[in-house]
Amino acid sequence: MSGFLITSLLLDELGRTGRIDLSGFWIRRARRLLPALVLMVLTVSAARALFPDQALTGLRSDAIAAFLWTANWRFVAQNTDYFTQGAPPSPLQHTWSLGVEEQYYVVWPLLLIGATLLLAARARRRCRRATVGGVRFAAFLIASLGTMASATAAVAFTSAATRDRIYFGTDTRAQALLIGSAAAALLVRDWPSLNRGWCLIRTRWGRRIARLLPFVGLAGLAVTTHVATGSVGEFRHGLLIVVAGAAVIVVASVAMEQRGAVARILAWRPLVWLGTISYGVYLWHWPIFLALNGQRTGWSGPALFAARCAATVVLAGASWWLIEQPIRRWRPARVPLLPLAAATVASAAAVTMLVVPVGAGPGLREIGLPPGVSAVAAVSPSPPEASQPAPGPRDPNRPFTVSVFGDSIGWTLMHYLPPTPGFRFIDHTVIGCSLVRGTPYRYIGQTLEQRAECDGWPARWSAQVNRDQPDVALLIVGRWETVDRVNEGRWTHIGDPTFDAYLNAELQRALSIVGSTGVRVMVTTVPYSRGGEKPDGRLYPEDQPERVNKWNAMLHNAISQHSNVGMIDLNKKLCPDGVYTAKVDGIKVRSDGVHLTQEGVKWLIPWLEDSVRVAS
């Protein structure tokens, strides 16, 4: 749509005036786009408490990139995974597409001016005058070749490693803008008539085809919207150009023949009004959908979607009436607008840098580590086995020793562990590993393979507990035991009798191994969590309280069969009201809905020390 509209306007200006006013074009674009963008970014920065901590780690840089219209390349540089994000996305992630469009606004008019100058020079050498028709043909040729090059690159270079680079990149997304430009250069020869809604097609059959084509385009868009998942295979088969082609069929056909059924539907007054504020809807919908979540509102499904849409429309309408329109109508007498726009961007960027603190770095992603990093390598260092003395009588003067086994919840506990006088905690936790071995699983809607090194926990734990000779062995597991997993060739989860029998056997084995030296073993219950939400506000299966309750009940039953095993009710401590709680005693105890914060660990450790000492 943007490519079709902008090219039509530029070629119309060239035909009327014999030139393209480049500074005027850029000023109009800045007046149209900058004010609402600045308002949205500053609002998000000021209201950052509404978003998860993990979504804010790069907010300052995201905001500056949005102001500079380079957000898409910022996300490419950050290796942002658009389709399989384990952490909450940035509230400014949607500005990637604005970056692509603005880069097109900079380059495309320059190409048209360049083509015009070349044609004019060629015409002068032949003692002729360059025609607008020649420029239109040149624009069509440039746009068509650019579309083919962009689409070919998107198909040829797509792989699992480059899919998001293809998705965000200006070079590979330009095909959508350029195919609209090609359609405008080929079809729109009378912008005033098109703008008045007059039919530009002279033949009866041409008008009939123009009235039918939008249905073809809409059908293509509906099918791709329904079936496309963003897989690598879809990109390799030309998903982007298929969607762009379907869209341009609708846009061009409706523009050329505005008396067809689809054109009349799109001319319905509420849709026209929605189109009027559509830029604001685009800017505000993403942060609103992130801020108005199921946890905050208590809603899900259609009710939550309606609330999000209503809030988006209200803010977009307010932005249109109070900010966008007044600035577009403002005609300063002596203020140069391009320098003013640059000053506005610089000021907004400066305010953002003052308001938004530097991110603390990416939060722990429980879905795994970067490729090539061993899970076992994430274990906090412990003395090498060769340097340990053989087990012997415990020294009564040594610190109270606790060997900690478990997953990333235990890892964050050890990672943020404050000084603990009189205690020695030995960390044997491993990020992302379960008692369940050798099966794929689903986490936050993704299907993942468990790393092979996770399956070696029985031998690893046995060696570690024999080496440590601790006073207490602390086992912190359960997060990964509540996810959907493949067992005996089918997807299942806790609560299925067959899987429960297998899971209970693994739990019994773990308790026997950790307690094999006769040490007292303490097992924590798994707390309620909220690691993420589905788009409709519902919980992912692993966060459902019913699954947590079933695991904790299994723990209680297993512990009753071992005389040297006790339970520490971490769930009750972190969720005193019986539901997921982010703050307890005024302290934020969870960073991402699952893991402990640094201040949460500091608050928790005295209670944990008392619990393990009493247990011993």
Coordinates of C-alpha atoms in Angstrom, one line a residue, residues 7-602:
T7 CA 4.9 6.2 -6.1
S8 CA 1.6 7.5 -7.4
L9 CA 2.1 10.8 -5.6
L10 CA 5.7 11.2 -6.7
L11 CA 4.9 10.5 -10.4
D12 CA 1.9 12.8 -10.2
E13 CA 4.1 15.6 -8.8
L14 CA 6.6 15.0 -11.5
G15 CA 3.9 15.2 -14.2
R16 CA 2.4 18.4 -12.8
T17 CA 5.5 20.3 -11.9
G18 CA 8.3 18.7 -13.9
R19 CA 10.3 18.0 -10.8
I20 CA 10.2 16.1 -7.4
D21 CA 10.5 18.4 -4.4
L22 CA 12.7 16.1 -2.3
S23 CA 12.9 18.2 0.8
G24 CA 9.2 18.9 0.6
F25 CA 8.5 15.1 0.4
W26 CA 10.7 14.3 3.3
I27 CA 9.2 17.1 5.4
R28 CA 5.7 15.8 4.8
R29 CA 6.8 12.3 5.8
A30 CA 8.5 13.6 9.0
R31 CA 5.4 15.7 9.9
R32 CA 3.2 12.7 9.3
L33 CA 5.3 10.1 11.2
L34 CA 7.6 11.7 13.7
P35 CA 5.2 13.3 16.3
A36 CA 3.2 10.1 17.0
L37 CA 6.3 8.0 17.0
V38 CA 8.0 10.3 19.6
L39 CA 4.9 10.3 21.7
M40 CA 4.6 6.5 21.7
V41 CA 8.3 5.9 22.4
L42 CA 8.5 8.4 25.3
T43 CA 5.2 7.0 26.7
V44 CA 6.6 3.4 26.6
S45 CA 9.8 4.6 28.2
A46 CA 8.0 6.4 31.0
A47 CA 5.6 3.5 31.6
R48 CA 8.2 0.8 31.4
A49 CA 7.1 -0.7 34.7
L50 CA 4.1 -2.1 32.9
F51 CA 6.4 -4.5 30.9
P52 CA 8.3 -7.5 32.0
D53 CA 11.9 -6.9 33.0
Q54 CA 13.2 -9.2 30.2
A55 CA 11.5 -7.0 27.6
L56 CA 13.3 -3.9 28.8
T57 CA 16.9 -5.1 28.7
G58 CA 17.6 -3.2 25.4
L59 CA 14.9 -0.6 25.6
R60 CA 17.2 2.4 25.5
S61 CA 18.9 1.2 22.3
D62 CA 15.6 0.1 20.9
A63 CA 14.1 3.6 21.4
I64 CA 17.1 5.3 19.7
A65 CA 16.9 2.9 16.8
A66 CA 13.2 3.7 16.4
F67 CA 13.9 7.4 16.3
L68 CA 16.6 6.9 13.7
W69 CA 14.3 4.6 11.7
T70 CA 16.9 1.7 11.9
A71 CA 15.0 -0.6 14.3
N72 CA 15.0 -3.5 11.9
W73 CA 18.8 -3.5 11.6
R74 CA 19.0 -3.1 15.4
F75 CA 17.0 -6.4 15.8
V76 CA 19.1 -8.1 13.1
A77 CA 22.3 -7.1 15.0
Q78 CA 20.8 -8.4 18.3
N79 CA 19.9 -11.8 16.6
T80 CA 16.3 -11.2 17.7
D81 CA 14.2 -14.4 17.1
Y82 CA 10.9 -13.0 15.8
F83 CA 9.1 -16.4 15.6
T84 CA 10.3 -18.4 18.6
Q85 CA 11.0 -16.0 21.4
G86 CA 11.5 -17.5 24.8
A87 CA 11.7 -14.1 26.5
P88 CA 9.1 -11.3 26.3
P89 CA 9.7 -9.2 23.2
S90 CA 10.7 -5.5 23.3
P91 CA 7.7 -3.1 23.5
L92 CA 9.3 -1.3 20.5
Q93 CA 9.9 -4.4 18.4
H94 CA 7.1 -3.5 16.0
T95 CA 9.0 -0.4 14.9
W96 CA 11.2 -2.7 12.7
S97 CA 8.6 -2.3 9.9
L98 CA 8.6 1.5 10.2
G99 CA 12.3 1.4 9.8
V100 CA 12.0 -0.5 6.5
E101 CA 9.4 1.9 5.3
E102 CA 11.3 5.0 6.2
Q103 CA 14.5 3.7 4.5
Y104 CA 12.4 3.2 1.4
Y105 CA 11.2 6.8 1.7
V106 CA 14.8 8.0 1.6
V107 CA 16.0 5.8 -1.2
W108 CA 13.1 5.5 -3.6
P109 CA 12.6 9.2 -4.4
L110 CA 16.4 9.5 -5.1
L111 CA 16.1 6.6 -7.6
L112 CA 13.2 8.3 -9.3
I113 CA 15.1 11.6 -9.5
G114 CA 18.1 9.8 -10.8
A115 CA 16.1 8.0 -13.5
T116 CA 14.5 11.4 -14.5
L117 CA 17.9 13.1 -14.8
L118 CA 19.3 10.2 -16.9
L119 CA 16.3 10.2 -19.2
A120 CA 16.5 14.0 -19.5
A121 CA 20.2 13.9 -20.4
R122 CA 19.6 11.2 -22.9
A123 CA 16.7 13.2 -24.5
R124 CA 18.8 16.3 -24.7
R125 CA 21.5 14.5 -26.6
R126 CA 18.8 13.5 -29.1
C127 CA 17.3 17.0 -29.2
R128 CA 14.1 15.6 -27.6
R129 CA 12.2 16.2 -24.4
A130 CA 11.9 13.6 -21.7
T131 CA 8.4 12.4 -21.0
V132 CA 6.6 11.4 -17.8
G133 CA 5.7 8.2 -19.6
G134 CA 9.4 7.4 -20.0
V135 CA 10.0 8.0 -16.3
R136 CA 7.0 5.8 -15.4
F137 CA 8.4 3.0 -17.5
A138 CA 11.8 3.4 -15.9
A139 CA 10.2 3.4 -12.4
F140 CA 8.3 0.2 -13.4
L141 CA 11.5 -1.4 -14.6
I142 CA 13.5 -0.4 -11.5
A143 CA 10.7 -1.5 -9.1
S144 CA 10.1 -4.8 -11.0
L145 CA 13.8 -5.7 -11.0
G146 CA 14.1 -4.7 -7.4
T147 CA 11.1 -6.8 -6.5
M148 CA 12.6 -9.9 -8.2
A149 CA 16.0 -9.3 -6.7
S150 CA 14.6 -8.9 -3.2
A151 CA 12.3 -11.9 -3.5
T152 CA 15.1 -14.1 -4.9
A153 CA 17.4 -13.1 -2.1
A154 CA 14.7 -13.9 0.5
V155 CA 14.2 -17.3 -1.0
A156 CA 17.8 -18.2 -1.8
F157 CA 19.4 -17.2 1.4
T158 CA 16.8 -18.5 3.9
S159 CA 17.9 -21.0 6.4
A160 CA 17.3 -21.7 10.1
A161 CA 20.2 -19.4 10.9
T162 CA 19.1 -16.5 8.6
R163 CA 15.3 -16.6 8.7
D164 CA 15.0 -13.6 11.1
R165 CA 17.7 -11.7 9.1
I166 CA 15.5 -12.3 6.0
Y167 CA 12.4 -11.2 8.0
F168 CA 13.8 -8.0 9.3
G169 CA 16.2 -7.0 6.5
T170 CA 15.4 -4.0 4.3
D171 CA 16.8 -5.7 1.3
T172 CA 14.6 -8.7 1.6
R173 CA 11.5 -6.9 2.8
A174 CA 11.7 -4.2 0.1
Q175 CA 9.9 -6.5 -2.3
A176 CA 6.5 -5.6 -0.7
L177 CA 7.1 -1.9 -1.2
L178 CA 8.6 -2.3 -4.7
I179 CA 5.8 -4.4 -6.0
G180 CA 3.4 -1.7 -5.0
S181 CA 5.6 0.9 -6.7
A182 CA 5.7 -1.2 -9.9
A183 CA 1.9 -1.5 -9.9
A184 CA 1.5 2.3 -9.4
A185 CA 4.1 3.1 -12.2
L186 CA 2.3 0.7 -14.6
L187 CA -1.3 1.5 -13.8
V188 CA -1.8 5.0 -12.3
R189 CA -1.6 7.6 -15.0
D190 CA -4.3 10.0 -13.6
W191 CA -3.9 10.6 -9.9
P192 CA -6.5 13.3 -9.6
S193 CA -9.1 11.0 -11.2
L194 CA -8.0 8.1 -9.0
N195 CA -8.2 10.4 -5.9
R196 CA -11.7 11.4 -6.8
G197 CA -12.8 7.7 -7.0
W198 CA -13.3 7.7 -10.8
C199 CA -12.8 4.5 -12.6
L200 CA -9.5 4.5 -14.6
I201 CA -10.3 1.4 -16.6
R202 CA -12.0 2.1 -19.9
T203 CA -13.2 -1.4 -21.1
R204 CA -16.1 -3.4 -19.8
W205 CA -14.1 -6.6 -19.4
G206 CA -11.3 -4.7 -17.7
R207 CA -13.7 -3.3 -15.1
R208 CA -15.2 -6.8 -14.5
I209 CA -11.7 -8.2 -13.9
A210 CA -10.8 -5.3 -11.6
R211 CA -13.9 -6.1 -9.6
L212 CA -13.1 -9.8 -9.3
L213 CA -9.4 -9.6 -8.6
P214 CA -9.8 -8.2 -5.0
F215 CA -11.6 -11.4 -4.0
V216 CA -8.6 -13.4 -5.4
G217 CA -6.2 -11.2 -3.4
L218 CA -8.3 -11.4 -0.2
A219 CA -8.5 -15.2 -0.5
G220 CA -4.8 -15.4 -0.8
L221 CA -4.3 -13.2 2.2
A222 CA -6.8 -15.2 4.2
V223 CA -5.2 -18.5 3.4
T224 CA -1.7 -17.4 4.2
T225 CA -2.9 -15.8 7.4
H226 CA -4.5 -19.0 8.4
V227 CA -1.9 -21.5 7.5
A228 CA 1.5 -19.7 7.7
T229 CA 3.6 -20.4 10.7
G230 CA 6.8 -18.6 9.7
S231 CA 8.7 -21.8 9.2
V232 CA 11.9 -21.9 7.2
G233 CA 10.2 -24.0 4.5
E234 CA 7.5 -21.3 3.9
F235 CA 10.2 -18.7 3.5
R236 CA 12.0 -20.9 1.0
H237 CA 8.8 -21.3 -1.0
G238 CA 8.3 -17.5 -1.3
L239 CA 6.0 -16.7 1.6
L240 CA 6.9 -13.0 1.5
I241 CA 6.4 -12.4 -2.2
V242 CA 3.1 -14.4 -2.1
V243 CA 1.7 -12.2 0.6
A244 CA 3.0 -9.0 -1.2
G245 CA 1.5 -10.2 -4.5
A246 CA -1.9 -10.9 -2.9
A247 CA -1.9 -7.5 -1.2
V248 CA -1.0 -5.5 -4.3
I249 CA -3.8 -7.3 -6.2
V250 CA -6.3 -6.0 -3.7
V251 CA -4.8 -2.5 -3.5
A252 CA -4.3 -1.9 -7.2
S253 CA -7.7 -3.3 -8.3
V254 CA -9.7 -1.4 -5.7
A255 CA -7.8 1.8 -6.6
M256 CA -8.4 1.5 -10.3
E257 CA -12.1 0.5 -10.0
Q258 CA -13.7 1.9 -6.9
R259 CA -17.3 0.7 -7.6
G260 CA -16.7 -3.0 -7.0
A261 CA -18.0 -4.9 -4.0
V262 CA -14.7 -5.0 -2.1
A263 CA -14.1 -1.3 -2.8
R264 CA -17.6 -0.4 -1.4
I265 CA -17.0 -2.5 1.7
L266 CA -13.6 -0.7 2.3
A267 CA -15.4 2.6 1.8
W268 CA -17.7 1.8 4.8
R269 CA -17.4 4.8 7.1
P270 CA -16.1 3.0 10.2
L271 CA -13.4 1.4 8.2
V272 CA -12.5 4.7 6.6
W273 CA -12.2 6.2 10.0
L274 CA -10.1 3.3 11.2
G275 CA -7.9 3.8 8.2
T276 CA -7.5 7.5 9.1
I277 CA -6.0 6.6 12.5
S278 CA -4.3 3.4 11.3
Y279 CA -0.8 4.8 11.8
G280 CA -1.6 5.4 15.5
V281 CA -3.2 1.9 15.7
Y282 CA 0.0 0.5 14.3
L283 CA 2.2 2.4 16.8
W284 CA 0.1 1.7 19.9
H285 CA -1.2 -1.8 19.4
W286 CA 2.0 -3.6 20.2
P287 CA 2.9 -2.0 23.6
I288 CA -0.8 -2.1 24.6
F289 CA -1.1 -5.8 23.8
L290 CA 2.0 -6.5 25.9
A291 CA 0.9 -4.3 28.9
L292 CA -2.7 -5.4 29.0
N293 CA -2.0 -9.1 29.6
G294 CA -4.0 -11.8 31.3
Q295 CA -2.2 -11.5 34.6
R296 CA -2.9 -7.8 34.9
T297 CA -6.5 -7.9 33.7
G298 CA -7.7 -11.3 34.8
W299 CA -9.1 -11.8 31.3
S300 CA -8.3 -14.0 28.4
G301 CA -9.7 -14.9 24.9
P302 CA -12.2 -12.5 23.3
A303 CA -12.7 -10.3 26.4
L304 CA -9.0 -9.6 26.6
F305 CA -8.7 -9.0 22.8
A306 CA -11.7 -6.6 22.9
A307 CA -10.1 -4.6 25.8
R308 CA -6.8 -4.4 24.0
C309 CA -8.4 -3.3 20.8
A310 CA -10.5 -0.7 22.6
A311 CA -7.5 0.8 24.4
T312 CA -5.5 0.8 21.1
V313 CA -8.3 2.7 19.3
V314 CA -8.7 5.2 22.1
L315 CA -5.0 6.0 22.2
A316 CA -4.7 6.1 18.5
G317 CA -7.7 8.4 18.2
A318 CA -6.3 10.7 20.9
S319 CA -2.9 10.8 19.2
W320 CA -4.6 11.7 15.9
W321 CA -6.7 14.5 17.2
L322 CA -4.3 16.0 19.8
I323 CA -0.9 15.5 18.2
E324 CA -0.8 14.3 14.6
Q325 CA -3.4 16.6 13.0
P326 CA -2.4 19.8 14.8
I327 CA 1.2 19.3 13.8
R328 CA 0.3 18.5 10.2
R329 CA -1.8 21.7 9.9
W330 CA 0.9 23.8 11.6
R331 CA 2.5 26.2 9.1
P332 CA 5.4 28.0 10.8
A333 CA 6.5 31.2 9.1
R334 CA 10.2 31.0 9.4
V335 CA 11.2 27.7 11.1
P336 CA 13.1 25.3 8.7
L337 CA 11.2 22.1 9.1
L338 CA 14.0 19.6 8.3
P339 CA 16.3 21.0 11.0
L340 CA 13.3 21.1 13.3
A341 CA 12.6 17.4 12.7
A342 CA 16.2 16.5 13.3
A343 CA 16.2 18.5 16.5
T344 CA 13.0 16.8 17.6
V345 CA 14.6 13.4 17.1
A346 CA 17.8 14.4 18.9
S347 CA 15.8 15.8 21.9
A348 CA 13.6 12.7 22.1
A349 CA 16.6 10.4 22.0
A350 CA 18.3 12.5 24.8
V351 CA 15.2 12.4 26.9
T352 CA 15.0 8.6 26.4
M353 CA 18.6 8.2 27.5
L354 CA 17.9 10.2 30.6
V355 CA 14.7 8.4 31.5
V356 CA 15.5 4.8 30.6
P357 CA 18.3 3.1 32.6
V358 CA 20.9 1.0 30.9
G359 CA 19.6 -2.6 30.7
A360 CA 21.1 -5.1 33.1
G361 CA 21.7 -7.5 30.3
P362 CA 19.5 -10.3 29.0
G363 CA 17.7 -12.3 31.6
L364 CA 18.1 -16.1 31.9
R365 CA 16.2 -17.9 29.2
E366 CA 15.1 -21.1 30.7
I367 CA 14.5 -22.6 27.2
G368 CA 18.3 -23.2 26.9
L369 CA 21.7 -21.8 26.3
P370 CA 23.2 -20.4 23.1
P371 CA 24.1 -23.0 20.5
G372 CA 27.4 -24.6 21.2
V373 CA 27.4 -23.9 25.0
S374 CA 27.2 -27.1 27.1
A375 CA 24.5 -27.3 29.7
V376 CA 26.9 -28.8 32.1
A377 CA 29.3 -25.9 31.5
A378 CA 26.7 -23.7 33.0
V379 CA 27.1 -25.3 36.4
S380 CA 28.7 -23.0 38.9
P381 CA 32.4 -24.2 39.4
S382 CA 33.1 -26.7 42.1
P383 CA 36.5 -28.0 43.1
P384 CA 37.8 -30.7 40.6
E385 CA 37.4 -34.2 41.8
A386 CA 41.1 -34.9 41.9
S387 CA 41.7 -32.2 44.5
Q388 CA 39.1 -33.5 46.9
P389 CA 40.2 -35.6 49.9
A390 CA 38.6 -39.0 50.4
P391 CA 35.4 -39.0 52.4
G392 CA 36.1 -39.2 56.1
P393 CA 34.6 -38.0 59.4
R394 CA 33.0 -34.6 59.2
D395 CA 35.0 -31.7 60.7
P396 CA 32.8 -30.2 63.4
N397 CA 34.4 -26.8 62.8
R398 CA 33.7 -26.7 59.1
P399 CA 30.7 -24.6 57.8
F400 CA 27.3 -26.2 57.5
T401 CA 27.6 -27.7 54.0
V402 CA 24.7 -27.9 51.5
S403 CA 25.0 -29.5 48.1
V404 CA 22.4 -28.0 45.8
F405 CA 21.1 -30.1 42.8
G406 CA 18.5 -28.9 40.3
D407 CA 17.6 -26.8 37.4
S408 CA 17.6 -23.1 36.5
I409 CA 15.5 -22.1 39.6
G410 CA 18.2 -23.5 41.8
W411 CA 20.8 -22.0 39.4
T412 CA 19.5 -18.4 40.0
L413 CA 19.4 -19.1 43.7
M414 CA 23.1 -20.0 43.6
H415 CA 24.0 -17.2 41.1
Y416 CA 22.6 -14.5 43.3
L417 CA 23.7 -16.1 46.6
P418 CA 24.7 -13.5 49.1
P419 CA 27.4 -14.1 51.8
T420 CA 26.2 -16.9 54.1
P421 CA 28.4 -17.0 57.2
G422 CA 28.4 -20.4 58.8
F423 CA 27.1 -22.0 55.6
R424 CA 28.8 -23.4 52.5
F425 CA 26.6 -24.0 49.5
I426 CA 28.0 -26.2 46.7
D427 CA 26.3 -25.6 43.4
H428 CA 25.6 -28.6 41.1
T429 CA 22.6 -27.1 39.3
V430 CA 22.3 -27.3 35.6
I431 CA 20.2 -24.9 33.5
G432 CA 17.4 -26.5 31.5
C433 CA 17.7 -30.1 32.6
S434 CA 15.0 -32.4 33.9
L435 CA 14.8 -35.7 35.7
V436 CA 13.0 -36.9 32.6
R437 CA 15.6 -38.1 30.1
G438 CA 15.9 -38.3 26.3
T439 CA 12.6 -36.8 25.1
P440 CA 11.5 -33.7 23.2
Y441 CA 9.3 -31.3 25.1
R442 CA 7.3 -28.1 24.6
Y443 CA 8.0 -24.9 26.4
I444 CA 6.3 -21.6 25.8
G445 CA 4.7 -23.0 22.6
Q446 CA 8.0 -24.3 21.2
T447 CA 9.0 -27.9 20.6
L448 CA 12.6 -28.4 21.8
E449 CA 15.0 -31.3 22.1
Q450 CA 16.6 -31.9 25.5
R451 CA 20.3 -31.8 25.4
A452 CA 22.1 -35.1 25.7
E453 CA 24.3 -34.0 28.6
C454 CA 21.1 -33.5 30.7
D455 CA 20.5 -37.3 30.7
G456 CA 23.7 -38.0 32.7
W457 CA 22.4 -36.7 36.0
P458 CA 22.3 -40.1 37.9
A459 CA 26.1 -40.7 37.5
R460 CA 26.9 -37.0 37.9
W461 CA 24.9 -36.6 41.1
S462 CA 26.2 -39.8 42.6
A463 CA 29.8 -38.7 42.2
Q464 CA 29.1 -35.2 43.4
V465 CA 27.3 -36.1 46.6
N466 CA 30.0 -38.7 47.5
R467 CA 32.7 -36.1 46.9
D468 CA 31.0 -33.3 48.9
Q469 CA 29.9 -35.3 52.0
P470 CA 27.4 -32.5 52.7
D471 CA 25.3 -32.0 55.9
V472 CA 22.2 -31.6 53.7
A473 CA 21.5 -32.3 50.0
L474 CA 19.0 -29.8 48.6
L475 CA 17.0 -30.8 45.5
I476 CA 15.3 -28.1 43.5
V477 CA 13.4 -29.6 40.6
G478 CA 9.9 -29.6 39.1
R479 CA 9.8 -26.8 36.5
W480 CA 10.7 -29.2 33.6
E481 CA 8.6 -32.0 35.0
T482 CA 5.4 -30.1 34.3
V483 CA 6.0 -29.5 30.6
D484 CA 4.4 -31.5 27.8
R485 CA 6.8 -34.3 26.8
V486 CA 7.0 -37.3 24.5
N487 CA 6.8 -40.6 26.4
E488 CA 6.5 -44.0 24.8
G489 CA 6.0 -42.3 21.4
R490 CA 3.2 -39.9 22.2
W491 CA 2.8 -36.4 23.7
T492 CA 1.8 -36.5 27.3
H493 CA 2.2 -34.6 30.6
I494 CA 1.9 -35.0 34.4
G495 CA -1.5 -36.3 35.2
D496 CA -1.4 -39.1 32.6
P497 CA -1.1 -42.4 34.6
T498 CA 1.5 -43.9 32.4
F499 CA 3.7 -40.9 32.4
D500 CA 3.1 -40.4 36.1
A501 CA 4.5 -43.9 36.8
Y502 CA 7.6 -43.2 34.8
L503 CA 8.1 -39.7 36.4
N504 CA 7.6 -41.1 39.9
A505 CA 10.2 -43.8 39.2
E506 CA 12.7 -41.2 38.1
L507 CA 11.9 -39.1 41.2
Q508 CA 12.4 -42.1 43.5
R509 CA 15.7 -42.8 41.8
A510 CA 16.9 -39.2 42.3
L511 CA 16.0 -39.3 46.0
S512 CA 17.9 -42.6 46.4
I513 CA 21.0 -41.3 44.6
V514 CA 21.2 -38.0 46.4
G515 CA 20.6 -39.7 49.7
S516 CA 22.9 -42.7 49.1
T517 CA 25.5 -41.5 51.6
G518 CA 22.9 -41.3 54.4
V519 CA 22.8 -37.5 54.1
R520 CA 19.6 -35.7 54.9
V521 CA 17.9 -34.8 51.7
M522 CA 15.5 -31.8 51.4
V523 CA 13.3 -31.3 48.4
T524 CA 11.6 -28.0 47.6
T525 CA 8.1 -27.8 46.2
V526 CA 7.9 -26.1 42.8
P527 CA 6.3 -22.7 43.0
Y528 CA 3.5 -21.4 40.8
S529 CA 4.9 -19.7 37.8
R530 CA 4.0 -17.4 34.9
G531 CA 6.8 -17.8 32.4
G532 CA 4.7 -16.4 29.5
E533 CA 1.3 -16.0 28.1
K534 CA -0.4 -17.2 24.9
P535 CA -1.4 -14.3 22.6
D536 CA -5.0 -14.6 24.0
G537 CA -3.8 -14.2 27.6
R538 CA -4.1 -17.8 28.6
L539 CA -1.4 -19.7 30.4
Y540 CA 0.9 -22.1 28.7
P541 CA 0.4 -25.7 29.9
E542 CA 3.6 -25.8 32.1
D543 CA 2.3 -22.7 34.1
Q544 CA -1.1 -24.2 34.9
P545 CA -1.5 -24.5 38.7
E546 CA -3.1 -27.9 38.3
R547 CA 0.2 -29.3 37.0
V548 CA 2.2 -27.7 39.8
N549 CA -0.2 -29.2 42.3
K550 CA 0.1 -32.6 40.8
W551 CA 3.9 -32.5 40.9
N552 CA 4.0 -31.3 44.5
A553 CA 1.5 -34.0 45.5
M554 CA 3.8 -36.6 43.8
L555 CA 6.8 -35.1 45.7
H556 CA 4.9 -35.5 49.0
N557 CA 4.0 -39.1 48.2
A558 CA 7.6 -39.9 47.2
I559 CA 9.1 -38.3 50.3
S560 CA 6.9 -40.4 52.6
Q561 CA 8.7 -43.5 51.4
H562 CA 12.2 -42.3 52.4
S563 CA 13.1 -41.8 56.1
N564 CA 16.0 -39.4 55.3
V565 CA 14.0 -37.1 53.0
G566 CA 12.0 -34.0 53.9
M567 CA 10.2 -31.2 52.1
I568 CA 10.7 -27.4 52.1
D569 CA 7.5 -25.7 50.9
L570 CA 9.0 -23.1 48.5
N571 CA 5.7 -22.8 46.8
K572 CA 4.0 -21.5 50.0
K573 CA 6.9 -19.1 50.7
L574 CA 6.9 -17.6 47.2
C575 CA 3.1 -17.8 46.7
P576 CA 1.6 -17.2 50.1
D577 CA -1.9 -16.6 48.7
G578 CA -2.0 -19.8 46.8
V579 CA -1.6 -18.2 43.4
Y580 CA 1.4 -16.9 41.4
T581 CA 2.9 -13.8 43.1
A582 CA 5.6 -11.6 41.7
K583 CA 6.0 -9.6 44.9
V584 CA 6.1 -10.8 48.5
D585 CA 6.5 -8.6 51.5
G586 CA 7.0 -5.7 49.1
I587 CA 9.9 -7.4 47.4
K588 CA 9.9 -8.4 43.7
V589 CA 10.9 -12.1 44.0
R590 CA 10.6 -13.2 40.4
S591 CA 12.3 -11.7 37.4
D592 CA 10.5 -13.4 34.6
G593 CA 7.6 -15.2 36.2
V594 CA 9.8 -18.3 37.0
H595 CA 13.3 -17.4 38.3
L596 CA 14.3 -15.5 41.4
T597 CA 15.6 -12.0 41.4
Q598 CA 18.7 -10.9 43.3
E599 CA 16.7 -9.1 45.9
G600 CA 14.4 -12.2 46.1
V601 CA 17.3 -14.5 46.8
K602 CA 18.6 -12.1 49.5

